Amino acid sequence: MINTFFGANSLGSLGAWIASLVIGVLFGVSLEKAGFGSSKRLAGIFYFRDMAVLKVMLTAIVTAMMGLSIAIWTGIVAPATQIYYMQTYYGTYVVAGLLFGAGFAMSGWCPGTAVVGLASGKIDAVVFLGGTVIGSILFNELFFILKPICTWGQSSLQAYGQPGLAFLNDSLGVSRRMMIPGITLIAVACFWGAEYIEVRKGRKVLFNSPFLARFSLALILAAGVLYLIPEKQPPAAELKPPVIEIKPTTAETKPPVVETTPPAVSEHALPSDVVSAPDHATPEAPNPVIQGLRLPAMLDTDWLADHLTSPDIRIIDSRNQPDYNTRHIPGSFSVSPESFIGVVDGVPAMLMPAEIIAAKLSLMGIQPKDMIVLVYDGDRIRNAGLIAMALERVGHYRYAILDGGFDKWMAEGKTIDNTLPRVQRSAYPAKPDTDNFSVSYATVLAHVQNKTALIMDVGPEEYFTGKISDEARAGHIPGAVNRVFSADLATTSAYTGFKPLPELTENYAKIIPSLDTSVVVYCHTGHQASQTFFVLKHLLGYRNVYWYDAGWTEWAARPELPIEQ
């Protein structure tokens, strides 16, 4: 698995800029080699004289389609988290296509080829680029008028938990695998058709040539092979967290030890240098004390004790305030998970918007580069889980949950105090577009109707069956399976933690078909489901996990939504 610049939230980094520059130069060279530095050749497609545009574009489409499919199916790229998708607006695309086509036909340029023409010294390319800049400025200034056109005809489909996102195969009702040979055959037919048209115009081309025949056969064979390649599904035994490298800036420190359950509960303790790792990369400015640590994760108490004095460590204690006032880990803040929830759009107990969460983090002096350690007590890992959802909503993935919580810290006799931390307020940036995991009732309903996701109710069984209810209606979302959140926990006389990963892996493999299956977790208010989200996404590596925050509270209160008992 790799992290793209988008998935790592580092599109503004120097590495991304260099990669963009290199790709841009190579792209420009390719366009020039294809003859796209000439507006006459580009415009030739509209007069059926020169079909180079069609041939180059179709070659690019087929190449990108096959390459990306290989990357996704072999597990190199996670499509749900590592790729940016624009929502689908059919009406907008029709208008945009007509405008683009008219501009292309009149000028003979598009923005990319015009830059190539500029490099070739073409004056008409300079005029076109000047018009492009002026048009972009006008569009920006008039967007408040043009916005209805830009959001016209949004698709009713959804993908990867994003409403309004449609793929061609979903619109046609076929599998993605079928699209590869289908589009390849269309491209091959267009190649032959384009060559035939150029023959009719008296041009010396490749129609009926051995090269075109071999090239077409190679594409068809490649498409056939890709159609037969199975998607990579690691066996349960391989679903282990990766070994990470810790690079402290001071003296040699002990690597983080992560046991998802105390040794007294399980005989399958994890190795001492193992930390669970998700698909997210660490942010652009890594904490120097824990550089290389892939987060989110479960963090060992010994590691935290060794790094308590680090200026980049922030500890959030989710216990009740009286317990915090009496004793707590030095430097920790007392933050109730309730402080991150409230009424949103009429629904109670919802996770607050990103700007409110960012403001709360600012009051604690937290910055994006900080490493946040979440502390719980008893079996209330879900409290840390809910705060973790708040962090992820603002794109803060540099966090870990303290394994065993405060109880384990106390049982080991580690340092405590009862003083309040000193704080210098920060200006934590609000990032409202980083939440790609929360879903609405409309999205969940679409999943239920189209059977495109596994719906998991993590609340108690008696609520799931409808025997007990404190909501508008009793029961559960149709087709949902019940996996109680507390079933993931193991308790000793000293503290509570997660069960060992092999056991969790085996249990969830019986419920969820594959690591790529779309899973929507919910409970009554999203609180308990936040714990299951952490387990599935960050401990077990399921790639497409979504969180229905409003949960049964909203679903039961909407009489138009179906229920089961």
XYZ file of C-alpha atoms in Angstrom:
565
model
C 0.000 0.000 0.000
C 1.260 3.477 -0.876
C 0.064 6.882 0.211
C -0.644 9.371 -2.551
C 0.026 13.053 -1.986
C -3.733 13.518 -1.677
C -4.137 10.635 0.753
C -1.253 11.927 2.861
C -2.753 15.432 2.850
C 0.535 16.779 1.464
C -0.435 18.281 -1.887
C 1.208 21.515 -0.757
C 4.540 19.885 0.041
C 7.803 20.343 -1.838
C 7.741 16.701 -2.913
C 4.315 17.147 -4.488
C 5.506 20.270 -6.301
C 8.561 18.489 -7.686
C 6.462 15.499 -8.768
C 3.987 17.833 -10.474
C 6.808 19.620 -12.260
C 8.343 16.379 -13.524
C 4.981 15.001 -14.634
C 4.122 18.306 -16.300
C 7.374 18.383 -18.256
C 6.944 14.787 -19.399
C 3.326 15.501 -20.306
C 4.382 18.503 -22.370
C 7.066 16.493 -24.159
C 4.500 13.789 -24.954
C 2.083 16.354 -26.384
C 4.832 17.904 -28.494
C 5.889 14.481 -29.795
C 2.260 13.837 -30.718
C 2.229 17.019 -32.774
C -0.023 18.888 -30.388
C 2.125 22.002 -30.599
C 0.199 22.878 -33.767
C -3.343 24.239 -33.604
C -3.877 23.180 -37.222
C -3.271 19.561 -36.362
C -5.438 19.770 -33.256
C -8.311 21.311 -35.180
C -7.950 18.684 -37.904
C -10.231 16.295 -36.019
C -13.195 18.630 -36.562
C -12.622 18.439 -40.332
C -11.864 14.687 -40.347
C -8.397 15.405 -41.760
C -6.159 14.453 -38.841
C -7.418 12.117 -36.107
C -4.323 12.397 -33.883
C -6.321 13.914 -31.013
C -8.685 10.953 -30.893
C -5.884 8.409 -31.100
C -3.696 10.036 -28.443
C -6.553 10.602 -26.007
C -7.899 7.069 -26.327
C -4.398 5.662 -25.849
C -4.055 7.749 -22.679
C -7.468 6.639 -21.387
C -6.774 2.942 -21.928
C -3.277 3.191 -20.426
C -4.515 5.054 -17.338
C -7.470 2.700 -16.938
C -5.300 -0.407 -16.994
C -2.557 1.052 -14.821
C -4.918 2.340 -12.152
C -6.882 -0.913 -12.167
C -3.705 -2.897 -11.547
C -2.727 -0.555 -8.710
C -6.144 -0.880 -7.055
C -6.671 -4.609 -7.539
C -3.206 -5.504 -6.278
C -3.694 -3.359 -3.187
C -1.072 -0.746 -4.089
C -3.600 2.103 -3.962
C -6.692 2.326 -1.744
C -9.342 3.935 -3.980
C -11.523 5.151 -1.115
C -8.837 7.174 0.684
C -5.966 7.831 -1.733
C -7.768 9.288 -4.758
C -9.661 12.567 -5.054
C -13.034 12.341 -6.778
C -15.187 15.125 -8.177
C -18.917 14.696 -7.751
C -20.959 13.841 -10.831
C -23.177 16.574 -12.306
C -24.620 15.399 -15.615
C -26.172 18.730 -16.613
C -23.005 20.608 -15.756
C -20.899 18.211 -17.802
C -23.099 18.669 -20.866
C -22.803 22.459 -20.682
C -19.062 22.298 -19.971
C -18.487 19.844 -22.805
C -20.291 22.067 -25.299
C -18.359 25.154 -24.180
C -15.050 23.322 -24.250
C -15.763 21.835 -27.663
C -16.766 25.187 -29.126
C -13.657 26.848 -27.738
C -11.456 24.019 -28.972
C -12.949 24.153 -32.465
C -12.599 27.935 -32.777
C -9.104 28.279 -31.321
C -7.528 24.934 -32.056
C -6.173 24.825 -28.514
C -6.999 23.516 -25.078
C -5.154 24.821 -21.982
C -2.562 22.045 -21.917
C -1.745 22.066 -25.605
C -1.688 25.875 -25.612
C 1.200 25.776 -23.138
C 2.996 23.436 -25.550
C 2.240 25.887 -28.347
C 3.586 28.718 -26.207
C 6.820 26.793 -25.721
C 6.952 26.365 -29.500
C 6.556 30.118 -30.038
C 2.990 30.070 -31.406
C 1.387 33.515 -31.090
C -2.169 32.162 -31.313
C -1.395 30.003 -28.273
C -0.424 33.142 -26.328
C -3.722 34.785 -27.294
C -5.631 31.663 -26.230
C -3.900 31.482 -22.850
C -4.619 35.162 -22.256
C -8.284 34.501 -22.926
C -8.170 31.506 -20.587
C -6.835 33.641 -17.734
C -9.433 36.361 -18.314
C -12.206 33.769 -18.545
C -11.087 32.140 -15.300
C -11.175 35.481 -13.497
C -14.651 36.263 -14.840
C -15.907 32.818 -13.858
C -14.606 33.282 -10.333
C -16.226 36.711 -9.977
C -19.552 35.541 -11.421
C -19.657 32.191 -9.657
C -22.527 33.266 -7.401
C -24.599 33.613 -10.584
C -23.233 30.523 -12.348
C -23.362 28.200 -9.329
C -26.766 26.645 -10.251
C -25.307 25.605 -13.614
C -22.196 24.210 -11.925
C -24.302 21.963 -9.687
C -26.963 21.019 -12.222
C -28.069 17.410 -12.580
C -26.193 15.771 -9.715
C -26.182 11.983 -9.852
C -28.373 10.110 -7.390
C -25.718 7.405 -7.065
C -22.938 7.293 -4.510
C -19.554 5.632 -4.137
C -17.044 5.306 -1.285
C -19.536 6.950 1.051
C -19.750 10.086 -1.102
C -23.278 10.981 -2.274
C -23.486 12.216 -5.843
C -20.375 10.350 -6.969
C -21.080 8.061 -9.925
C -18.823 5.803 -11.961
C -19.598 4.799 -15.524
C -20.004 1.139 -14.659
C -22.535 1.978 -11.929
C -24.533 4.121 -14.340
C -24.535 1.289 -16.887
C -25.215 -1.387 -14.291
C -22.113 -3.464 -15.089
C -19.064 -4.464 -13.061
C -15.855 -2.470 -13.122
C -14.029 -5.488 -14.487
C -16.347 -5.567 -17.477
C -15.529 -1.935 -18.268
C -11.896 -2.739 -19.073
C -12.492 -5.036 -22.067
C -15.501 -2.924 -23.053
C -13.630 0.373 -23.230
C -10.608 -1.347 -24.785
C -12.727 -2.764 -27.612
C -14.278 0.664 -28.184
C -10.805 2.212 -28.322
C -9.528 -0.408 -30.775
C -12.558 0.149 -33.002
C -11.941 3.907 -32.913
C -8.266 3.407 -33.793
C -9.228 1.470 -36.903
C -11.983 3.931 -37.738
C -9.634 6.891 -37.371
C -7.044 5.274 -39.628
C -9.726 4.512 -42.213
C -10.893 8.140 -42.200
C -7.343 9.350 -42.752
C -6.921 6.879 -45.633
C -9.991 8.382 -47.280
C -8.360 11.807 -46.970
C -5.299 10.560 -48.837
C -2.939 10.499 -45.869
C -0.269 7.824 -45.457
C -1.414 6.079 -42.307
C -1.428 2.713 -40.542
C -4.724 1.304 -41.741
C -4.379 -2.474 -42.345
C -0.731 -2.288 -41.251
C 0.909 -5.079 -39.201
C 1.648 -2.566 -36.433
C -1.989 -1.590 -35.961
C -3.013 -5.241 -35.915
C -0.352 -6.157 -33.350
C -1.099 -3.093 -31.233
C -4.821 -3.846 -31.211
C -4.220 -7.495 -30.339
C -1.885 -6.510 -27.487
C -4.508 -4.178 -26.012
C -7.233 -6.810 -26.229
C -5.021 -9.464 -24.635
C -3.999 -7.080 -21.847
C -7.643 -6.256 -21.167
C -8.482 -9.948 -21.069
C -5.685 -10.688 -18.609
C -6.772 -7.827 -16.350
C -10.326 -9.109 -16.434
C -9.107 -12.443 -15.063
C -6.750 -11.096 -12.362
C -8.347 -11.578 -8.926
C -8.332 -8.715 -6.477
C -5.750 -9.044 -3.755
C -7.345 -10.339 -0.555
C -4.740 -10.976 2.127
C -5.469 -14.055 4.226
C -6.353 -13.486 7.839
C -2.945 -14.690 8.972
C -1.286 -11.870 7.052
C -3.375 -9.105 8.589
C -0.716 -8.036 11.048
C 0.340 -4.482 11.806
C 3.630 -3.516 10.188
C 6.856 -3.113 12.108
C 7.766 0.549 12.347
C 10.995 2.387 12.890
C 11.262 4.906 15.717
C 13.759 7.726 15.230
C 14.078 9.777 18.425
C 16.071 12.991 18.338
C 17.613 12.510 21.758
C 18.936 9.454 23.478
C 17.919 6.008 22.402
C 14.368 5.334 23.546
C 12.352 2.237 23.962
C 10.154 1.441 20.946
C 6.401 1.533 21.458
C 4.944 -1.732 22.673
C 1.425 -2.488 21.638
C -0.528 -5.375 23.080
C -4.170 -5.224 22.165
C -4.973 -7.168 25.308
C -3.149 -7.750 28.600
C -0.996 -10.924 28.731
C -3.220 -12.280 31.502
C -6.125 -12.328 29.081
C -4.408 -13.665 25.989
C -1.439 -15.835 25.192
C -1.060 -14.123 21.832
C 0.569 -10.830 22.804
C 1.937 -8.841 19.903
C 5.669 -8.291 19.349
C 7.169 -5.406 21.305
C 7.934 -3.275 18.252
C 4.561 -3.442 16.586
C 2.105 -0.605 16.129
C -1.052 -0.755 14.049
C -1.022 1.369 10.934
C -3.820 2.711 8.734
C -3.855 3.894 5.141
C -3.147 7.469 6.233
C 0.379 8.851 6.110
C 1.711 11.089 8.825
C 1.190 14.792 8.183
C 3.602 16.950 6.298
C 5.526 18.151 9.362
C 6.283 15.019 11.384
C 6.923 15.194 15.094
C 10.714 14.762 15.480
C 10.311 12.641 18.610
C 8.188 10.021 16.869
C 9.249 10.481 13.277
C 8.400 7.386 11.279
C 5.540 6.260 13.538
C 2.518 5.574 11.367
C -0.665 6.765 12.969
C -3.380 6.382 14.251
C -2.341 3.547 16.523
C -2.439 1.999 19.984
C 0.422 3.378 22.066
C 2.201 1.666 24.949
C 2.426 3.286 28.366
C 6.211 2.850 28.520
C 6.679 4.843 25.331
C 4.501 7.674 26.614
C 6.364 7.717 29.924
C 9.644 8.117 28.038
C 8.275 11.060 26.016
C 6.185 12.974 28.558
C 8.468 16.012 28.382
C 8.346 16.313 24.599
C 6.874 19.705 23.604
C 4.982 18.087 20.732
C 3.084 15.574 22.869
C -0.483 16.507 23.806
C -2.464 14.225 26.124
C -6.259 14.332 26.204
C -7.837 12.662 29.235
C -11.431 11.603 28.513
C -12.247 10.539 32.091
C -14.771 12.298 34.301
C -13.499 15.656 35.496
C -13.534 14.790 39.250
C -11.290 11.804 38.522
C -8.998 14.042 36.472
C -8.902 16.692 39.203
C -7.719 14.111 41.721
C -4.903 12.668 39.635
C -3.903 12.473 35.999
C -0.961 11.943 33.667
C 1.286 15.036 33.849
C 0.460 17.648 31.221
C -2.865 16.142 30.210
C -6.063 18.062 29.462
C -9.458 17.058 30.813
C -11.742 16.831 27.781
C -15.104 15.126 27.912
C -16.167 13.520 24.622
C -19.464 15.356 25.138
C -17.667 18.630 24.401
C -17.285 17.599 20.770
C -20.960 16.799 20.169
C -24.181 18.799 20.005
C -27.290 19.471 17.945
C -26.535 19.621 14.220
C -29.382 20.130 11.739
C -31.869 19.227 14.437
C -30.233 15.892 15.281
C -28.907 15.611 18.864
C -25.530 14.238 19.933
C -23.893 14.813 16.541
C -20.162 15.381 16.088
C -19.622 19.116 15.697
C -18.467 20.712 12.406
C -14.754 20.992 11.663
C -14.539 24.706 12.446
C -15.889 24.180 15.978
C -13.550 21.247 16.599
C -10.615 23.326 15.338
C -11.579 26.138 17.716
C -11.607 23.735 20.680
C -8.192 22.371 19.708
C -6.915 25.948 19.457
C -8.006 26.645 23.044
C -5.776 23.765 24.142
C -2.837 25.088 22.136
C -2.827 22.051 19.855
C -1.216 22.364 16.424
C -1.383 20.054 13.369
C 2.180 18.833 14.005
C 1.395 17.688 17.549
C 1.112 14.056 18.553
C -2.108 13.564 20.538
C -2.455 10.695 23.006
C -6.026 9.817 24.009
C -6.570 8.404 27.502
C -9.616 6.484 28.743
C -10.511 4.601 31.900
C -12.376 1.370 32.605
C -13.895 -0.100 29.459
C -14.699 3.317 27.982
C -12.387 3.103 24.990
C -15.373 4.462 23.065
C -14.787 7.842 24.746
C -11.332 8.006 23.200
C -12.868 6.730 19.966
C -15.335 9.613 19.784
C -12.593 12.188 20.333
C -10.599 10.371 17.646
C -13.476 10.941 15.211
C -13.296 14.657 16.006
C -9.578 14.650 15.225
C -10.118 12.839 11.948
C -12.849 15.300 10.970
C -10.238 18.073 10.915
C -7.652 15.826 9.256
C -5.500 15.275 12.365
C -4.194 11.718 12.072
C -1.246 12.190 14.421
C -2.957 10.560 17.353
C -2.908 7.320 19.300
C -5.017 5.711 22.012
C -3.094 4.768 25.150
C -3.256 0.992 25.415
C -4.875 0.037 28.727
C -5.731 3.666 29.416
C -5.243 5.427 32.725
C -5.917 2.220 34.662
C -2.867 0.522 33.146
C -0.802 3.652 33.739
C -1.751 3.564 37.417
C -1.258 -0.202 37.744
C 2.317 0.212 36.533
C 3.005 2.947 39.090
C 3.867 5.618 36.569
C 4.073 9.348 37.262
C 0.892 11.273 38.078
C 0.056 14.748 39.354
C -2.952 17.028 39.880
C -1.760 20.315 38.368
C -3.294 21.992 35.350
C -1.249 22.307 32.142
C -0.031 25.681 30.940
C -1.472 26.607 27.570
C -0.552 29.054 24.852
C -3.462 29.242 22.460
C -2.911 28.231 18.863
C -4.799 28.839 15.636
C -5.676 25.324 14.530
C -6.805 25.462 10.876
C -10.291 24.188 10.123
C -10.338 21.703 7.241
C -13.990 21.042 6.405
C -13.173 18.877 3.370
C -11.165 16.158 5.141
C -14.139 14.162 6.429
C -14.580 11.365 3.898
C -15.902 8.837 6.403
C -19.170 10.322 7.727
C -22.339 9.340 5.872
C -25.901 10.630 5.986
C -29.151 8.716 6.276
C -29.668 9.191 2.517
C -26.382 7.443 1.778
C -27.183 4.619 4.187
C -30.623 4.216 2.603
C -29.013 3.994 -0.836
C -26.675 1.292 0.469
C -29.634 -0.614 1.894
C -31.631 -0.387 -1.331
C -28.706 -1.192 -3.638
C -27.008 -3.686 -1.290
C -23.695 -1.903 -1.819
C -22.440 -1.972 1.767
C -22.549 -4.069 4.892
C -24.491 -2.198 7.579
C -23.229 -2.981 11.094
C -25.209 -2.116 14.231
C -22.779 -2.153 17.166
C -25.343 -1.488 19.898
C -26.568 -4.023 22.483
C -28.493 -7.012 21.136
C -31.735 -6.177 22.989
C -31.859 -2.787 21.265
C -31.018 -4.349 17.900
C -33.899 -6.831 18.171
C -36.314 -4.171 19.410
C -36.924 -5.752 22.821
C -35.745 -2.514 24.415
C -36.080 0.935 22.891
C -35.611 4.526 23.982
C -35.962 6.013 20.504
C -38.922 6.925 18.281
C -39.132 3.353 16.933
C -37.633 0.033 17.973
C -35.475 -2.236 15.830
C -32.619 -1.699 13.406
C -31.775 -0.674 9.848
C -32.969 -3.328 7.356
C -30.285 -5.868 6.501
C -27.958 -4.764 9.295
C -25.840 -7.248 11.224
C -25.273 -6.932 14.957
C -21.729 -6.980 16.324
C -21.764 -5.440 19.801
C -18.895 -2.986 20.304
C -18.033 -4.435 23.717
C -17.276 -7.818 22.115
C -13.940 -6.345 20.999
C -12.756 -5.773 24.575
C -10.928 -7.923 27.109
C -10.649 -7.104 30.820
C -8.258 -8.092 33.583
C -8.358 -7.169 37.243
C -6.236 -4.114 36.427
C -7.476 -2.655 33.152
C -9.396 -3.162 29.900
C -8.010 -3.210 26.374
C -8.749 -4.627 22.970
C -8.656 -8.348 22.305
C -5.599 -9.637 20.395
C -5.517 -8.798 16.691
C -5.635 -12.424 15.485
C -8.869 -12.924 17.406
C -10.382 -9.670 16.163
C -9.303 -10.494 12.622
C -10.916 -13.916 12.767
C -14.140 -12.591 14.269
C -14.640 -9.836 11.716
C -13.605 -12.029 8.785
C -16.710 -14.101 9.532
C -18.868 -10.993 9.092
C -17.146 -8.854 6.451
C -16.328 -10.560 3.108
C -13.090 -8.683 2.327
C -10.885 -5.758 3.287
C -12.386 -3.749 0.412
C -16.015 -4.301 1.417
C -17.832 -1.055 2.189
C -18.916 -1.117 5.839
C -21.186 1.402 7.569
C -21.053 1.288 11.369
C -23.732 2.855 13.534
C -25.291 2.745 16.987
C -27.739 5.126 18.639
C -25.638 8.290 18.525
C -22.334 7.296 16.916
C -20.507 7.023 20.254
C -20.151 3.246 20.432
C -19.700 3.033 16.664
C -16.629 5.274 16.883
C -14.812 2.489 18.748
C -15.706 -0.096 16.098
C -14.639 2.356 13.373
C -11.197 2.594 15.002
C -10.891 -1.186 15.238
C -11.894 -1.838 11.630
C -10.075 1.069 10.008
C -6.926 1.442 12.051
C -6.299 -1.916 13.723
C -7.550 -4.397 11.133
C -6.981 -2.394 7.951
C -10.456 -2.414 6.379
C -10.260 0.197 3.655
C -13.840 1.378 3.166
C -15.281 2.004 6.625
C -17.922 4.700 7.110
C -19.570 6.171 10.187
C -23.273 6.963 10.400
C -23.037 9.504 13.191
C -26.755 10.305 13.563
C -27.413 6.578 13.881
C -30.617 5.051 15.156
C -31.666 8.315 16.829
C -32.217 9.922 13.438
C -33.247 6.792 11.527
C -35.987 5.868 14.007
C -37.322 9.433 14.023
C -37.802 9.529 10.254
C -41.056 7.645 9.565
C -40.280 7.391 5.852
C -37.253 5.174 6.544
C -37.743 1.387 6.757
C -36.904 -0.625 9.865
C -36.584 -4.257 10.899
C -37.088 -5.955 14.248
